[in-house]
Amino acid sequence: VQLQASGGGLVQAGGSLSLSCAASGNILKINAMGWYRQAPGKQRELVAAISSGGTSNYADSVKGRFTISRDTAKNTAYLQMNSLKPEDTAVYYCNADILLFTMTRSTYWGQGTLVTVSS
């Protein structure tokens, strides 16, 4: 199984970016998918998560600015980030709770994509 994250980059404060996370492999079902971030010198934190049924939750710091969504048919999750702030600068990681055709269930992580917000 691979999670391929993309869409990071450099943006000015107040701008927008959209991240994608595509899962591939011997996948029977993807349960929850999520986005985490890790800023320099800080612990990795949950940004947003979405269940297989579409229920989402967000960190307080991004509520109203970020939107998580998913396309079940494409095994892909998205993170739309608006009104970006310098404090959103971090490496963003996606993860997914995946059930394989072998009936093994595990959490997988993408490689991380850097988001830099300049002031």
PDB file of C-alpha atoms in Angstrom:
ATOM      1  CA  VAL A   1       0.000   0.000   0.000  1.00  0.00           C
ATOM      2  CA  GLN A   2       1.188   3.501  -0.837  1.00  0.00           C
ATOM      3  CA  LEU A   3      -0.166   6.884   0.147  1.00  0.00           C
ATOM      4  CA  GLN A   4       0.992   9.572  -2.251  1.00  0.00           C
ATOM      5  CA  ALA A   5       0.582  13.104  -0.959  1.00  0.00           C
ATOM      6  CA  SER A   6       0.884  16.114  -3.218  1.00  0.00           C
ATOM      7  CA  GLY A   7       0.001  19.777  -3.493  1.00  0.00           C
ATOM      8  CA  GLY A   8       2.276  21.487  -1.011  1.00  0.00           C
ATOM      9  CA  GLY A   9       4.188  24.625  -1.808  1.00  0.00           C
ATOM     10  CA  LEU A  10       4.847  28.241  -0.944  1.00  0.00           C
ATOM     11  CA  VAL A  11       1.987  30.670  -0.538  1.00  0.00           C
ATOM     12  CA  GLN A  12       1.513  34.102   0.959  1.00  0.00           C
ATOM     13  CA  ALA A  13      -0.531  34.606   4.072  1.00  0.00           C
ATOM     14  CA  GLY A  14      -4.208  34.743   3.212  1.00  0.00           C
ATOM     15  CA  GLY A  15      -3.744  32.462   0.249  1.00  0.00           C
ATOM     16  CA  SER A  16      -4.985  28.968  -0.466  1.00  0.00           C
ATOM     17  CA  LEU A  17      -3.547  25.550  -1.204  1.00  0.00           C
ATOM     18  CA  SER A  18      -5.100  22.187  -1.879  1.00  0.00           C
ATOM     19  CA  LEU A  19      -3.501  18.900  -0.856  1.00  0.00           C
ATOM     20  CA  SER A  20      -4.287  15.471  -2.218  1.00  0.00           C
ATOM     21  CA  CYS A  21      -3.566  12.020  -0.836  1.00  0.00           C
ATOM     22  CA  ALA A  22      -4.071   9.027  -3.095  1.00  0.00           C
ATOM     23  CA  ALA A  23      -3.956   5.487  -1.742  1.00  0.00           C
ATOM     24  CA  SER A  24      -3.036   2.551  -3.937  1.00  0.00           C
ATOM     25  CA  GLY A  25      -2.402  -1.137  -3.477  1.00  0.00           C
ATOM     26  CA  ASN A  26      -4.279  -4.256  -2.423  1.00  0.00           C
ATOM     27  CA  ILE A  27      -7.055  -2.253  -0.772  1.00  0.00           C
ATOM     28  CA  LEU A  28     -10.409  -3.699   0.156  1.00  0.00           C
ATOM     29  CA  LYS A  29     -11.684  -0.728   2.123  1.00  0.00           C
ATOM     30  CA  ILE A  30     -10.396   2.572   3.487  1.00  0.00           C
ATOM     31  CA  ASN A  31     -11.879   3.587   6.804  1.00  0.00           C
ATOM     32  CA  ALA A  32     -10.852   6.949   8.232  1.00  0.00           C
ATOM     33  CA  MET A  33      -8.417   9.214   6.405  1.00  0.00           C
ATOM     34  CA  GLY A  34      -6.659  12.136   7.965  1.00  0.00           C
ATOM     35  CA  TRP A  35      -4.181  14.930   7.613  1.00  0.00           C
ATOM     36  CA  TYR A  36      -1.542  15.677  10.215  1.00  0.00           C
ATOM     37  CA  ARG A  37       1.170  18.295  10.293  1.00  0.00           C
ATOM     38  CA  GLN A  38       4.490  18.767  11.973  1.00  0.00           C
ATOM     39  CA  ALA A  39       6.135  22.138  12.307  1.00  0.00           C
ATOM     40  CA  PRO A  40       9.854  22.466  13.085  1.00  0.00           C
ATOM     41  CA  GLY A  41      10.507  21.667  16.724  1.00  0.00           C
ATOM     42  CA  LYS A  42       6.923  20.625  17.368  1.00  0.00           C
ATOM     43  CA  GLN A  43       5.057  17.368  17.668  1.00  0.00           C
ATOM     44  CA  ARG A  44       2.937  16.015  14.884  1.00  0.00           C
ATOM     45  CA  GLU A  45      -0.672  17.089  15.320  1.00  0.00           C
ATOM     46  CA  LEU A  46      -3.999  16.149  13.795  1.00  0.00           C
ATOM     47  CA  VAL A  47      -5.315  18.749  11.383  1.00  0.00           C
ATOM     48  CA  ALA A  48      -8.440  17.063  10.057  1.00  0.00           C
ATOM     49  CA  ALA A  49      -9.934  13.625   9.648  1.00  0.00           C
ATOM     50  CA  ILE A  50     -12.843  12.138   7.756  1.00  0.00           C
ATOM     51  CA  SER A  51     -14.627   8.860   8.317  1.00  0.00           C
ATOM     52  CA  SER A  52     -15.705   6.413   5.654  1.00  0.00           C
ATOM     53  CA  GLY A  53     -19.193   7.848   6.037  1.00  0.00           C
ATOM     54  CA  GLY A  54     -18.004  11.379   5.452  1.00  0.00           C
ATOM     55  CA  THR A  55     -18.046  12.693   9.014  1.00  0.00           C
ATOM     56  CA  SER A  56     -15.203  15.139   9.521  1.00  0.00           C
ATOM     57  CA  ASN A  57     -13.474  16.741  12.464  1.00  0.00           C
ATOM     58  CA  TYR A  58     -10.893  19.493  12.671  1.00  0.00           C
ATOM     59  CA  ALA A  59      -8.308  20.955  14.954  1.00  0.00           C
ATOM     60  CA  ASP A  60      -9.597  24.158  16.530  1.00  0.00           C
ATOM     61  CA  SER A  61      -6.794  26.105  14.866  1.00  0.00           C
ATOM     62  CA  VAL A  62      -8.057  25.318  11.358  1.00  0.00           C
ATOM     63  CA  LYS A  63     -11.821  25.237  11.811  1.00  0.00           C
ATOM     64  CA  GLY A  64     -13.551  27.467   9.307  1.00  0.00           C
ATOM     65  CA  ARG A  65     -10.441  27.687   7.122  1.00  0.00           C
ATOM     66  CA  PHE A  66      -9.658  24.082   6.117  1.00  0.00           C
ATOM     67  CA  THR A  67     -11.967  21.529   4.559  1.00  0.00           C
ATOM     68  CA  ILE A  68     -11.282  17.819   4.311  1.00  0.00           C
ATOM     69  CA  SER A  69     -13.061  15.687   1.733  1.00  0.00           C
ATOM     70  CA  ARG A  70     -12.630  12.343   0.068  1.00  0.00           C
ATOM     71  CA  ASP A  71     -13.444  10.527  -3.139  1.00  0.00           C
ATOM     72  CA  THR A  72     -14.097   6.925  -2.167  1.00  0.00           C
ATOM     73  CA  ALA A  73     -13.981   5.655  -5.742  1.00  0.00           C
ATOM     74  CA  LYS A  74     -10.507   7.139  -6.193  1.00  0.00           C
ATOM     75  CA  ASN A  75      -9.222   6.211  -2.720  1.00  0.00           C
ATOM     76  CA  THR A  76      -8.226   9.851  -2.372  1.00  0.00           C
ATOM     77  CA  ALA A  77      -8.525  12.440   0.368  1.00  0.00           C
ATOM     78  CA  TYR A  78      -8.210  16.177  -0.103  1.00  0.00           C
ATOM     79  CA  LEU A  79      -7.456  19.093   2.167  1.00  0.00           C
ATOM     80  CA  GLN A  80      -8.527  22.523   0.971  1.00  0.00           C
ATOM     81  CA  MET A  81      -6.683  25.169   2.954  1.00  0.00           C
ATOM     82  CA  ASN A  82      -7.913  28.752   2.800  1.00  0.00           C
ATOM     83  CA  SER A  83      -6.903  31.905   4.648  1.00  0.00           C
ATOM     84  CA  LEU A  84      -3.522  30.406   5.346  1.00  0.00           C
ATOM     85  CA  LYS A  85      -1.417  31.819   8.153  1.00  0.00           C
ATOM     86  CA  PRO A  86       2.340  31.651   8.752  1.00  0.00           C
ATOM     87  CA  GLU A  87       1.654  29.336  11.680  1.00  0.00           C
ATOM     88  CA  ASP A  88       0.211  26.799   9.231  1.00  0.00           C
ATOM     89  CA  THR A  89       3.739  26.263   7.918  1.00  0.00           C
ATOM     90  CA  ALA A  90       4.603  22.604   8.398  1.00  0.00           C
ATOM     91  CA  VAL A  91       5.116  19.294   6.704  1.00  0.00           C
ATOM     92  CA  TYR A  92       1.679  17.818   6.113  1.00  0.00           C
ATOM     93  CA  TYR A  93       1.188  14.062   6.263  1.00  0.00           C
ATOM     94  CA  CYS A  94      -1.818  12.036   5.263  1.00  0.00           C
ATOM     95  CA  ASN A  95      -2.765   8.776   6.833  1.00  0.00           C
ATOM     96  CA  ALA A  96      -5.398   6.162   6.293  1.00  0.00           C
ATOM     97  CA  ASP A  97      -6.876   3.233   8.162  1.00  0.00           C
ATOM     98  CA  ILE A  98      -6.927   0.539   5.495  1.00  0.00           C
ATOM     99  CA  LEU A  99      -8.331  -2.960   5.284  1.00  0.00           C
ATOM    100  CA  LEU A 100      -6.543  -5.120   2.726  1.00  0.00           C
ATOM    101  CA  PHE A 101      -7.943  -8.028   0.728  1.00  0.00           C
ATOM    102  CA  THR A 102      -5.851 -10.217   3.024  1.00  0.00           C
ATOM    103  CA  MET A 103      -8.129  -8.971   5.833  1.00  0.00           C
ATOM    104  CA  THR A 104      -5.217  -7.196   7.465  1.00  0.00           C
ATOM    105  CA  ARG A 105      -6.045  -3.758   8.847  1.00  0.00           C
ATOM    106  CA  SER A 106      -3.334  -1.175   9.408  1.00  0.00           C
ATOM    107  CA  THR A 107      -2.666   2.546   9.457  1.00  0.00           C
ATOM    108  CA  TYR A 108      -0.530   3.847   6.629  1.00  0.00           C
ATOM    109  CA  TRP A 109       1.261   7.175   6.225  1.00  0.00           C
ATOM    110  CA  GLY A 110       2.134   9.254   3.202  1.00  0.00           C
ATOM    111  CA  GLN A 111       5.566  10.761   2.680  1.00  0.00           C
ATOM    112  CA  GLY A 112       4.702  14.313   3.703  1.00  0.00           C
ATOM    113  CA  THR A 113       4.403  17.481   1.691  1.00  0.00           C
ATOM    114  CA  LEU A 114       5.784  20.840   2.770  1.00  0.00           C
ATOM    115  CA  VAL A 115       3.496  23.832   3.114  1.00  0.00           C
ATOM    116  CA  THR A 116       5.193  27.184   3.651  1.00  0.00           C
ATOM    117  CA  VAL A 117       3.157  30.302   4.347  1.00  0.00           C
ATOM    118  CA  SER A 118       5.040  33.570   4.122  1.00  0.00           C
ATOM    119  CA  SER A 119       3.979  36.660   6.016  1.00  0.00           C
TER     120      SER A 119
END
